[in-house]
Tab-separated table of C-alpha atoms and ligand atoms in Angstrom:
chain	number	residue	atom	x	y	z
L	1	UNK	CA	0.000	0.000	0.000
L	2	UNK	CA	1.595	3.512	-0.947
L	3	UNK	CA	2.185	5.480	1.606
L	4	UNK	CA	0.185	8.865	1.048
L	5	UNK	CA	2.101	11.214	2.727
L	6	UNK	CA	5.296	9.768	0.642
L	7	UNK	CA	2.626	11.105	-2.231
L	8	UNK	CA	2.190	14.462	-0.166
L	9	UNK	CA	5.979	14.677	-0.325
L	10	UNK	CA	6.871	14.100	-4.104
L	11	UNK	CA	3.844	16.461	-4.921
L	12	UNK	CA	5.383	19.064	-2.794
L	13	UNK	CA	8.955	18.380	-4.245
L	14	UNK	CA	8.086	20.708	-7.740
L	15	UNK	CA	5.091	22.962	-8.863
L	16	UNK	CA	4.347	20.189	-11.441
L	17	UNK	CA	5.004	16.126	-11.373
L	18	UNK	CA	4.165	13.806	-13.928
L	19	UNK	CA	2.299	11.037	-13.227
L	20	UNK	CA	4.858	9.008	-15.531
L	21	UNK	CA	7.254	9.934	-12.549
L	22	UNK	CA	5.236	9.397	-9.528
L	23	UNK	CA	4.372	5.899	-10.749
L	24	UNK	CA	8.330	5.326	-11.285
L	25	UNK	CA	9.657	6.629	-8.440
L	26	UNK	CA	7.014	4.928	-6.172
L	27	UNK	CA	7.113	1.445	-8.170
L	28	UNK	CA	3.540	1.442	-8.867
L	29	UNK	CA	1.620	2.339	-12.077
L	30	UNK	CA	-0.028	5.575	-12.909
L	31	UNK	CA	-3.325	4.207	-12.656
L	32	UNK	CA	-2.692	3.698	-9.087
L	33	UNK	CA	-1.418	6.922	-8.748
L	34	UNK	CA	-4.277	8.938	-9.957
L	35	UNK	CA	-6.382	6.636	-7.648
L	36	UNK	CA	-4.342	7.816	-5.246
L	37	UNK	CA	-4.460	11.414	-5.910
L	38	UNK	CA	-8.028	10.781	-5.667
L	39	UNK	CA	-8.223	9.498	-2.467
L	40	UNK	CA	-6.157	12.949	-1.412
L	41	UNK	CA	-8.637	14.788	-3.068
L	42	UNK	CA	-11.169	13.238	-0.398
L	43	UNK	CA	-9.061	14.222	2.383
L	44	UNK	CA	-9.222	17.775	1.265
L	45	UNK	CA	-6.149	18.275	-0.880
L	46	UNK	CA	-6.364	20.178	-3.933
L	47	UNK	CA	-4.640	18.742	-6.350
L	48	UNK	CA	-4.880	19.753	-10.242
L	49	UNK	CA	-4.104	17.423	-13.198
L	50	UNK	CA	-2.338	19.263	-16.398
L	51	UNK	CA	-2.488	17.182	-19.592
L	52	UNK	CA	1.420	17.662	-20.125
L	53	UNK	CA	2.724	18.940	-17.175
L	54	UNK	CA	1.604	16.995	-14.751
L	55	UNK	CA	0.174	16.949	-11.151
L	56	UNK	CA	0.575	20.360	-9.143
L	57	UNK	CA	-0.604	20.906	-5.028
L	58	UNK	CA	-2.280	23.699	-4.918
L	59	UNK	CA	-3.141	23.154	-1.322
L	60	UNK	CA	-2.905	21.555	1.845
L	61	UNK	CA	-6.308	20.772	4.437
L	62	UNK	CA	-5.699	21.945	7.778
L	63	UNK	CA	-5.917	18.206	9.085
L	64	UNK	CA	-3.647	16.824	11.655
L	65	UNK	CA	-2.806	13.700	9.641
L	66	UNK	CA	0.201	11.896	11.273
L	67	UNK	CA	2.390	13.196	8.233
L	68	UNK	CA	1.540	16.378	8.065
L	69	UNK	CA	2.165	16.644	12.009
L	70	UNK	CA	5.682	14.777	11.148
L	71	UNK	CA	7.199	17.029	8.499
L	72	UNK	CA	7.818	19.800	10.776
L	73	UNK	CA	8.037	17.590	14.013
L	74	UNK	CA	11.509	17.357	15.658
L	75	UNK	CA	11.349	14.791	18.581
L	76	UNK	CA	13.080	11.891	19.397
L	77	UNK	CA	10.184	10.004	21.221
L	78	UNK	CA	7.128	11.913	21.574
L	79	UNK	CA	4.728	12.167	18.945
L	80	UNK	CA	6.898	9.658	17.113
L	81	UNK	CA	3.783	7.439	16.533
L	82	UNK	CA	0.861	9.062	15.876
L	83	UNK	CA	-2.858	7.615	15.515
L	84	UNK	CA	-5.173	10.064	13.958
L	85	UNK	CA	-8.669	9.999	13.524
L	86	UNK	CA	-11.570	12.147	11.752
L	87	UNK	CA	-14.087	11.403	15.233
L	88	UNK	CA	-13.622	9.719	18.168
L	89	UNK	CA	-15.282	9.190	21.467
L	90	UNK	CA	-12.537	10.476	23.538
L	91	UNK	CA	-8.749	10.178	22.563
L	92	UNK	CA	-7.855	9.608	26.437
L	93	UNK	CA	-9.959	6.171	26.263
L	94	UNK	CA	-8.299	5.406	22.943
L	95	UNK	CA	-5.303	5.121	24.549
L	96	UNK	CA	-6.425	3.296	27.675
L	97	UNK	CA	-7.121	0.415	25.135
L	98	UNK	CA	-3.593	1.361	23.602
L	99	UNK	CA	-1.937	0.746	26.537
L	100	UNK	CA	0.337	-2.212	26.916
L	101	UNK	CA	0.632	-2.574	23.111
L	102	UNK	CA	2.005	1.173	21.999
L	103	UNK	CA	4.853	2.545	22.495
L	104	UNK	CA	5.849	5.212	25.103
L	105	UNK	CA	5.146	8.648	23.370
L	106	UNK	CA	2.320	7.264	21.227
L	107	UNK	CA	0.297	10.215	19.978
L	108	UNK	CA	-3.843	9.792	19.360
L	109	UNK	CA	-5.197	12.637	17.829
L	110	UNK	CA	-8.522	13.285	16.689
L	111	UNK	CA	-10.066	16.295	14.898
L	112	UNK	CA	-13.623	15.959	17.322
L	113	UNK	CA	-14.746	14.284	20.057
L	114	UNK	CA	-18.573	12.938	21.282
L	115	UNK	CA	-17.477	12.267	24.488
L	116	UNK	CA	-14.318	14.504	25.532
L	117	UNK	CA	-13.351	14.682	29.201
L	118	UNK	CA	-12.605	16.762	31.451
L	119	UNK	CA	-12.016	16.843	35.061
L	120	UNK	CA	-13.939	16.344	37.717
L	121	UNK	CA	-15.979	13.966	35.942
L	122	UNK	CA	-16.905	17.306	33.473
L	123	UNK	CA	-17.445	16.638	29.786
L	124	UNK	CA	-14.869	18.891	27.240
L	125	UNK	CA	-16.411	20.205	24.578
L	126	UNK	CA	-14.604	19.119	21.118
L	127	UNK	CA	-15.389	20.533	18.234
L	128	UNK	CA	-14.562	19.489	14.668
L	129	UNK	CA	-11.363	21.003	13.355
L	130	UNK	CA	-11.241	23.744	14.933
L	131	UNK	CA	-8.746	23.027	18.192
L	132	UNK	CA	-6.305	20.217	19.026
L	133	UNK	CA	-7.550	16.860	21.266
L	134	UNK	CA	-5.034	14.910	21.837
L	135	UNK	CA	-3.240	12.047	24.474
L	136	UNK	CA	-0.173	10.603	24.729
L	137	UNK	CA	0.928	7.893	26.021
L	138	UNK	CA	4.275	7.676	28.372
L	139	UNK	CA	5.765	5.140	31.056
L	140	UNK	CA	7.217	7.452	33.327
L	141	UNK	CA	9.868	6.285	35.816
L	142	UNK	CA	8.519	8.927	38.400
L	143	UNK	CA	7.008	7.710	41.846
L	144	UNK	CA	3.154	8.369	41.533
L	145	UNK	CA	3.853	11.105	44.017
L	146	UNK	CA	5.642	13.307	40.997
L	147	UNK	CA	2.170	13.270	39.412
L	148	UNK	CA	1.079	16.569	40.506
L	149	UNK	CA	4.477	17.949	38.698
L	150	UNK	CA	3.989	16.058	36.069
L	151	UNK	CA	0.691	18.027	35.449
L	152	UNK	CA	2.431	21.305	35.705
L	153	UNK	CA	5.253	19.996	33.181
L	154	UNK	CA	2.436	19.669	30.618
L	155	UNK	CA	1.313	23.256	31.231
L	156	UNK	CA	4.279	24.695	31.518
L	157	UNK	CA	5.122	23.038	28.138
L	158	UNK	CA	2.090	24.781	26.570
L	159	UNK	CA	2.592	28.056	27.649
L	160	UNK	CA	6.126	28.000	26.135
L	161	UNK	CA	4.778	26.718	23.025
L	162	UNK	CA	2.472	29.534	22.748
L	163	UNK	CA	5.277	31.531	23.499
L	164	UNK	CA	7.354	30.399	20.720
L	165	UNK	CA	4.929	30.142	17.847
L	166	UNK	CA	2.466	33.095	18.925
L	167	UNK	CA	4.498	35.182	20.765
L	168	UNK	CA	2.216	35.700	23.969
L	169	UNK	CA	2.423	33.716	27.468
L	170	UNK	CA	-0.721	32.328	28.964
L	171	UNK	CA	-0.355	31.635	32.409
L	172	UNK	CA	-0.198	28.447	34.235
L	173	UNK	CA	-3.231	28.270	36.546
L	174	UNK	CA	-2.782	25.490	39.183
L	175	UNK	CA	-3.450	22.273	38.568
L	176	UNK	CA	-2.801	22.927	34.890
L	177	UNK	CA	-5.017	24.830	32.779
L	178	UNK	CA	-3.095	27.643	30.816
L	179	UNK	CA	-5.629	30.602	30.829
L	180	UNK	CA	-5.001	34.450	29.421
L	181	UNK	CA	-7.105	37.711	30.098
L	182	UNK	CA	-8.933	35.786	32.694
L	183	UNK	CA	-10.280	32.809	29.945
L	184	UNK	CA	-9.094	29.430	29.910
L	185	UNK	CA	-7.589	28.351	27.192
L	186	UNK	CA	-7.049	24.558	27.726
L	187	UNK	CA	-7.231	21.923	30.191
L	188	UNK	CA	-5.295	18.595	31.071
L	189	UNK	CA	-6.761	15.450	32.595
L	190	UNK	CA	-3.530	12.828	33.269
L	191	UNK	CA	-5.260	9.126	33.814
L	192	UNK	CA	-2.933	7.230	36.117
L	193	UNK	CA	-2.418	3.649	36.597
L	194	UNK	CA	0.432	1.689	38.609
L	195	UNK	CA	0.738	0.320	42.028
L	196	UNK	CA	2.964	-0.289	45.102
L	197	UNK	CA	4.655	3.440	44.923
L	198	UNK	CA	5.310	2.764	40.540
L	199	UNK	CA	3.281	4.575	38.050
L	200	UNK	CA	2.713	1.914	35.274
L	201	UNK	CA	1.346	4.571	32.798
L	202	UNK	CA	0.290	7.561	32.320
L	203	UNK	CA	-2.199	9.048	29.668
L	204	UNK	CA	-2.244	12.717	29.587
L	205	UNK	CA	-4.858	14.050	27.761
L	206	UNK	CA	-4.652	18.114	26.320
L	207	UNK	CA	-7.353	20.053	25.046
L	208	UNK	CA	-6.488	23.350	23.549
L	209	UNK	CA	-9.387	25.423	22.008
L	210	UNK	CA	-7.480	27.096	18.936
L	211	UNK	CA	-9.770	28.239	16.156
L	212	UNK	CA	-13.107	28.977	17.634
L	213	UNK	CA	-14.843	32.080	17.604
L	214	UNK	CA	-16.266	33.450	20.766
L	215	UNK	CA	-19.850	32.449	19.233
L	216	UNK	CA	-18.490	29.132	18.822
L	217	UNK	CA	-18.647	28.098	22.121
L	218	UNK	CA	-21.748	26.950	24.161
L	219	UNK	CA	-23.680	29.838	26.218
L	220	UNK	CA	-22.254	28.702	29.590
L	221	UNK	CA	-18.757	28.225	28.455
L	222	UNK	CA	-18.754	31.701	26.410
L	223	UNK	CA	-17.857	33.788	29.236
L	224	UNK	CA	-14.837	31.851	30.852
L	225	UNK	CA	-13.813	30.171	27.950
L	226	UNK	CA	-11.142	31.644	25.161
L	227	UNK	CA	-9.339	30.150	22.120
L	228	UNK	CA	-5.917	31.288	20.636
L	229	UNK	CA	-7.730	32.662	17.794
L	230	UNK	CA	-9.442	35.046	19.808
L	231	UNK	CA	-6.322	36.447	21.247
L	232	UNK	CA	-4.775	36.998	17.950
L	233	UNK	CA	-7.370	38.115	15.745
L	234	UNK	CA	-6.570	35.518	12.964
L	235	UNK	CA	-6.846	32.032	12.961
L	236	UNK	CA	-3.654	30.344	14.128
L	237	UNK	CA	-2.041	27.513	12.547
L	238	UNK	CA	-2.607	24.151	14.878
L	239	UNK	CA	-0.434	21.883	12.804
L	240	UNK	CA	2.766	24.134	13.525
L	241	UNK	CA	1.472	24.775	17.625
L	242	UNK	CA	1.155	21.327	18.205
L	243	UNK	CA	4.721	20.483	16.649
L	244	UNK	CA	6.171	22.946	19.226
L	245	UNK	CA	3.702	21.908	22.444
L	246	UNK	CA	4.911	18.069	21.780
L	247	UNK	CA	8.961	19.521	21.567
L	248	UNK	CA	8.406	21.740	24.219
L	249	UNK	CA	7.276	18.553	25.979
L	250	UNK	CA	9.783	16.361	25.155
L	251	UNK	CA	12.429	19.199	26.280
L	252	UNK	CA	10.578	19.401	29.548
L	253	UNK	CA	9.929	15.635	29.827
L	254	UNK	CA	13.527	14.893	29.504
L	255	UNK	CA	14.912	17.431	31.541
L	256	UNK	CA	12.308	16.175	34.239
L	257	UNK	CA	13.497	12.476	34.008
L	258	UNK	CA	17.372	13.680	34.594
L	259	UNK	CA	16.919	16.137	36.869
L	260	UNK	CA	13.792	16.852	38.607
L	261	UNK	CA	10.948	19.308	38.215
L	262	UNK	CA	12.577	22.265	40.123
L	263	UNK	CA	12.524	24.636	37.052
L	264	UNK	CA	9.548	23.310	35.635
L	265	UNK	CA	8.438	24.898	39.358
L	266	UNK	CA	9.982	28.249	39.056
L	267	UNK	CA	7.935	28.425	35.696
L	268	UNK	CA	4.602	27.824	36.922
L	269	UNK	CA	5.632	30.347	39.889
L	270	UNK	CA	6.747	33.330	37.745
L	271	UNK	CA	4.147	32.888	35.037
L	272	UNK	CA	1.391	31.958	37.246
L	273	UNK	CA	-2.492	33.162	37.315
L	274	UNK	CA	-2.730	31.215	40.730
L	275	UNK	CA	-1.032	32.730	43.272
L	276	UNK	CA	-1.234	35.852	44.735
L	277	UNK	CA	-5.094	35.252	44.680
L	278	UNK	CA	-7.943	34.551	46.533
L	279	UNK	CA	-9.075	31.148	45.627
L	280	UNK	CA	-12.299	28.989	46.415
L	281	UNK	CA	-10.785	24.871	46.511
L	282	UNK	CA	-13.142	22.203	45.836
L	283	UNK	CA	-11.348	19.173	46.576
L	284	UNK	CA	-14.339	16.869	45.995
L	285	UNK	CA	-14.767	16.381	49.965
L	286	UNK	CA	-14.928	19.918	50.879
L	287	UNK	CA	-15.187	23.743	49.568
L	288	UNK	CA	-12.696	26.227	51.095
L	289	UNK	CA	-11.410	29.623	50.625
L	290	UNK	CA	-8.315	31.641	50.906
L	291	UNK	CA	-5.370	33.144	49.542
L	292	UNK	CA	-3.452	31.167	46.481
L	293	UNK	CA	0.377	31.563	48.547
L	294	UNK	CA	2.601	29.061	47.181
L	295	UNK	CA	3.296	26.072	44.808
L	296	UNK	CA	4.975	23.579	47.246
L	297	UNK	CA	8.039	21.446	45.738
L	298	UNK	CA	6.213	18.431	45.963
L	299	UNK	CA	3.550	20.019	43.154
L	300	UNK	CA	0.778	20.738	45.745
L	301	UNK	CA	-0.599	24.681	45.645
L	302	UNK	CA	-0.450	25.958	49.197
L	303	UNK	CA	-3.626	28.120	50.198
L	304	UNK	CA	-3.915	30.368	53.465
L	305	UNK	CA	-7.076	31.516	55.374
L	306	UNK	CA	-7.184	33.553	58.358
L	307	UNK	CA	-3.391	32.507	59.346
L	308	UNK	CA	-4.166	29.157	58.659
L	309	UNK	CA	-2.055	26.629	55.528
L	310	UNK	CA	-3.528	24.151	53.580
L	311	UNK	CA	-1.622	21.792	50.954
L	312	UNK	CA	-4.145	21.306	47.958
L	313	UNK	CA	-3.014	18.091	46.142
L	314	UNK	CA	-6.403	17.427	43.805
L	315	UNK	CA	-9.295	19.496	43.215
L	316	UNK	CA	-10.510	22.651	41.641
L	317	UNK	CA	-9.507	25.808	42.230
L	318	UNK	CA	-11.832	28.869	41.353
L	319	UNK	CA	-10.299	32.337	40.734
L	320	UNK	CA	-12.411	34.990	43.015
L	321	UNK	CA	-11.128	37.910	42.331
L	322	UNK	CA	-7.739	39.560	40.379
L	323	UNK	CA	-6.633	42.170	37.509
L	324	UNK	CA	-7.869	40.327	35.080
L	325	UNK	CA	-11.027	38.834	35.776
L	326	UNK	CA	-12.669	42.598	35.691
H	401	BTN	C1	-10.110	19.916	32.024
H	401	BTN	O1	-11.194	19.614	32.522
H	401	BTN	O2	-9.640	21.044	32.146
H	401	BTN	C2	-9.317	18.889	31.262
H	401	BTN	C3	-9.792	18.742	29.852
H	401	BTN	C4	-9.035	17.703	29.043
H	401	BTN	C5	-9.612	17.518	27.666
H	401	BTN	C6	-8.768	16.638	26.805
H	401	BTN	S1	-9.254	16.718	25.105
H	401	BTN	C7	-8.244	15.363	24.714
H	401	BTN	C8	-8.281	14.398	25.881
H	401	BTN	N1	-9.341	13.427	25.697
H	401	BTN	C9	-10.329	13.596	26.569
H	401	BTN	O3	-11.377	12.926	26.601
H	401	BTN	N2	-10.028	14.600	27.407
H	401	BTN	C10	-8.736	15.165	27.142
């Protein structure tokens, strides 16, 4: 079976190709090859046929399929096998039936979701297209106590993606959402397995809202919610942000593994929308309120109320008041 992005690649190689040398260079005849182009076609390419010159791209869908995501992706293990689909239930229990069987830094992407996740038992909403669901798949040698960190890590690595390819910071909000101008701009929900002090796996799933217009999203998300798009005033490119969140990643992930989270730490605490503020926690047992003071080196945000410190591990935490929430 031809590979199509090897296709994608030879089309891209010159403004025109004959089929004569598609079907030579790929060992196959030119029948197949137009079949080919056709099945392109379906996936939103437009391609144009020229009696003597040949095939020419004229351009590219803004799909995350698992080549398009690889020509500009420079990682040594994450993202390195990607599974991609059109619609999926929800890429985080795609990859609980992955697990086992794929690789660490396995990549499931899918352009919507019926079913996304969120925490807390909440339901993400997914739209087709227009941000970037995704899991991944890793076998951490961290004690499940490093979770918590391992949370931030994934934020943090966001936030310097967003740096790098949109030149803006969103802030890390504690556990690790990344929210800007008081809007959140995506969530992570890490599903955990291991026992006896081990962490057998780890699925972290990502939701970043990147195209959608403010009308886009649901009444009772439009308020709190943002997407990049919004920010910038023009819709942003996800193929190229999600190249940089999974390097940014890897950079962090590695760095982690060798030698610890402490600036993964100082990150969250210099570009952080947490502390500094008063906070209502909802740890799922009980509902308390105080002053975001500190992230804690084991991960855990550190709240005060009348004198009084409590280490948040899990839970919620609600913004009350601050510059930006106006
Ligand atoms: C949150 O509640 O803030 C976390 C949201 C996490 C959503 C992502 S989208 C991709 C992955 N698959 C899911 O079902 N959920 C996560």
């Amino acid at each position: 079976m031809l590979h199509l992005g090897t296709l994608v690649n030879l089309l891209a190689s010159a403004p025109f190709v004959s089929g004569e040398e598609l079907a030579s260079r790929l060992g196959v005849t030119r029948t197949a090859i137009w079949k080919q182009v056709g099945i392109l076609r379906e996936l939103g390419y437009q391609i144009t046929a020229h009696p003597r010159r040949g095939y020419h791209l004229v351009a590219r869908p803004d799909k995350l399929y698992p080549w398009e995501v690889g020509r500009d992706l420079h990682t040594e293990l994450i993202g390195k096998t990607i599974e991609y689909y059109e619609e999926l239930p929800s890429t985080n229990r795609r990859a609980k039936e992955l697990l086992g069987s794929a690789t660490e830094g396995t990549l499931i992407l899918a352009e919507t979701q019926q079913q996304g996740r969120g925490r807390l038992g909440r339901s993400w909403f997914s739209p087709p297209g227009t941000g970037i669901w995704l899991s991944l798949i890793l076998y951490p040698s961290f004690p499940p106590a490093e979770l918590a960190k391992l949370n931030l890590l994934a934020a943090v690595a966001l936030s310097r993606a967003v740096l790098a390819t949109l030149a803006f910071r969103p802030l890390v909000k504690w556990p690790n959402d990344l929210y800007y101008q008081g809007r959140k701009l995506s969530g992570i929900l890490t599903e955990v397995g291991g026992e006896l002090g081990r962490l057998e796996y780890v699925i972290l799933g990502a939701g970043i809202n990147v195209n959608q217009k403010k009308s886009d999203f649901p009444e009772e998300l439009r308020t709190k919610a943002g997407s990049l798009r919004m920010i910038k005033g023009r819709p942003v490119n996800r193929r190229l942000l999600l190249c940089s969140f999974l390097e940014c990643f890897e950079e962090e992930y590695f760095y982690a593994l060798g030698q610890g989270f402490d600036r993964c730490l100082a990150y969250c605490r210099e570009h952080t929308a947490t502390l500094g503020r008063p906070v209502e926690v909802d740890n799922g047992q009980k509902v308390y309120r105080g002053q975001a003071v500190a992230i804690a080196e084991d991960g855990a945000l550190i709240v005060e109320d009348g004198g009084e410190r409590f280490r948040v591990i899990t839970g919620d935490v609600q913004l009350l008041a601050g510059p930006d929430l106006a």
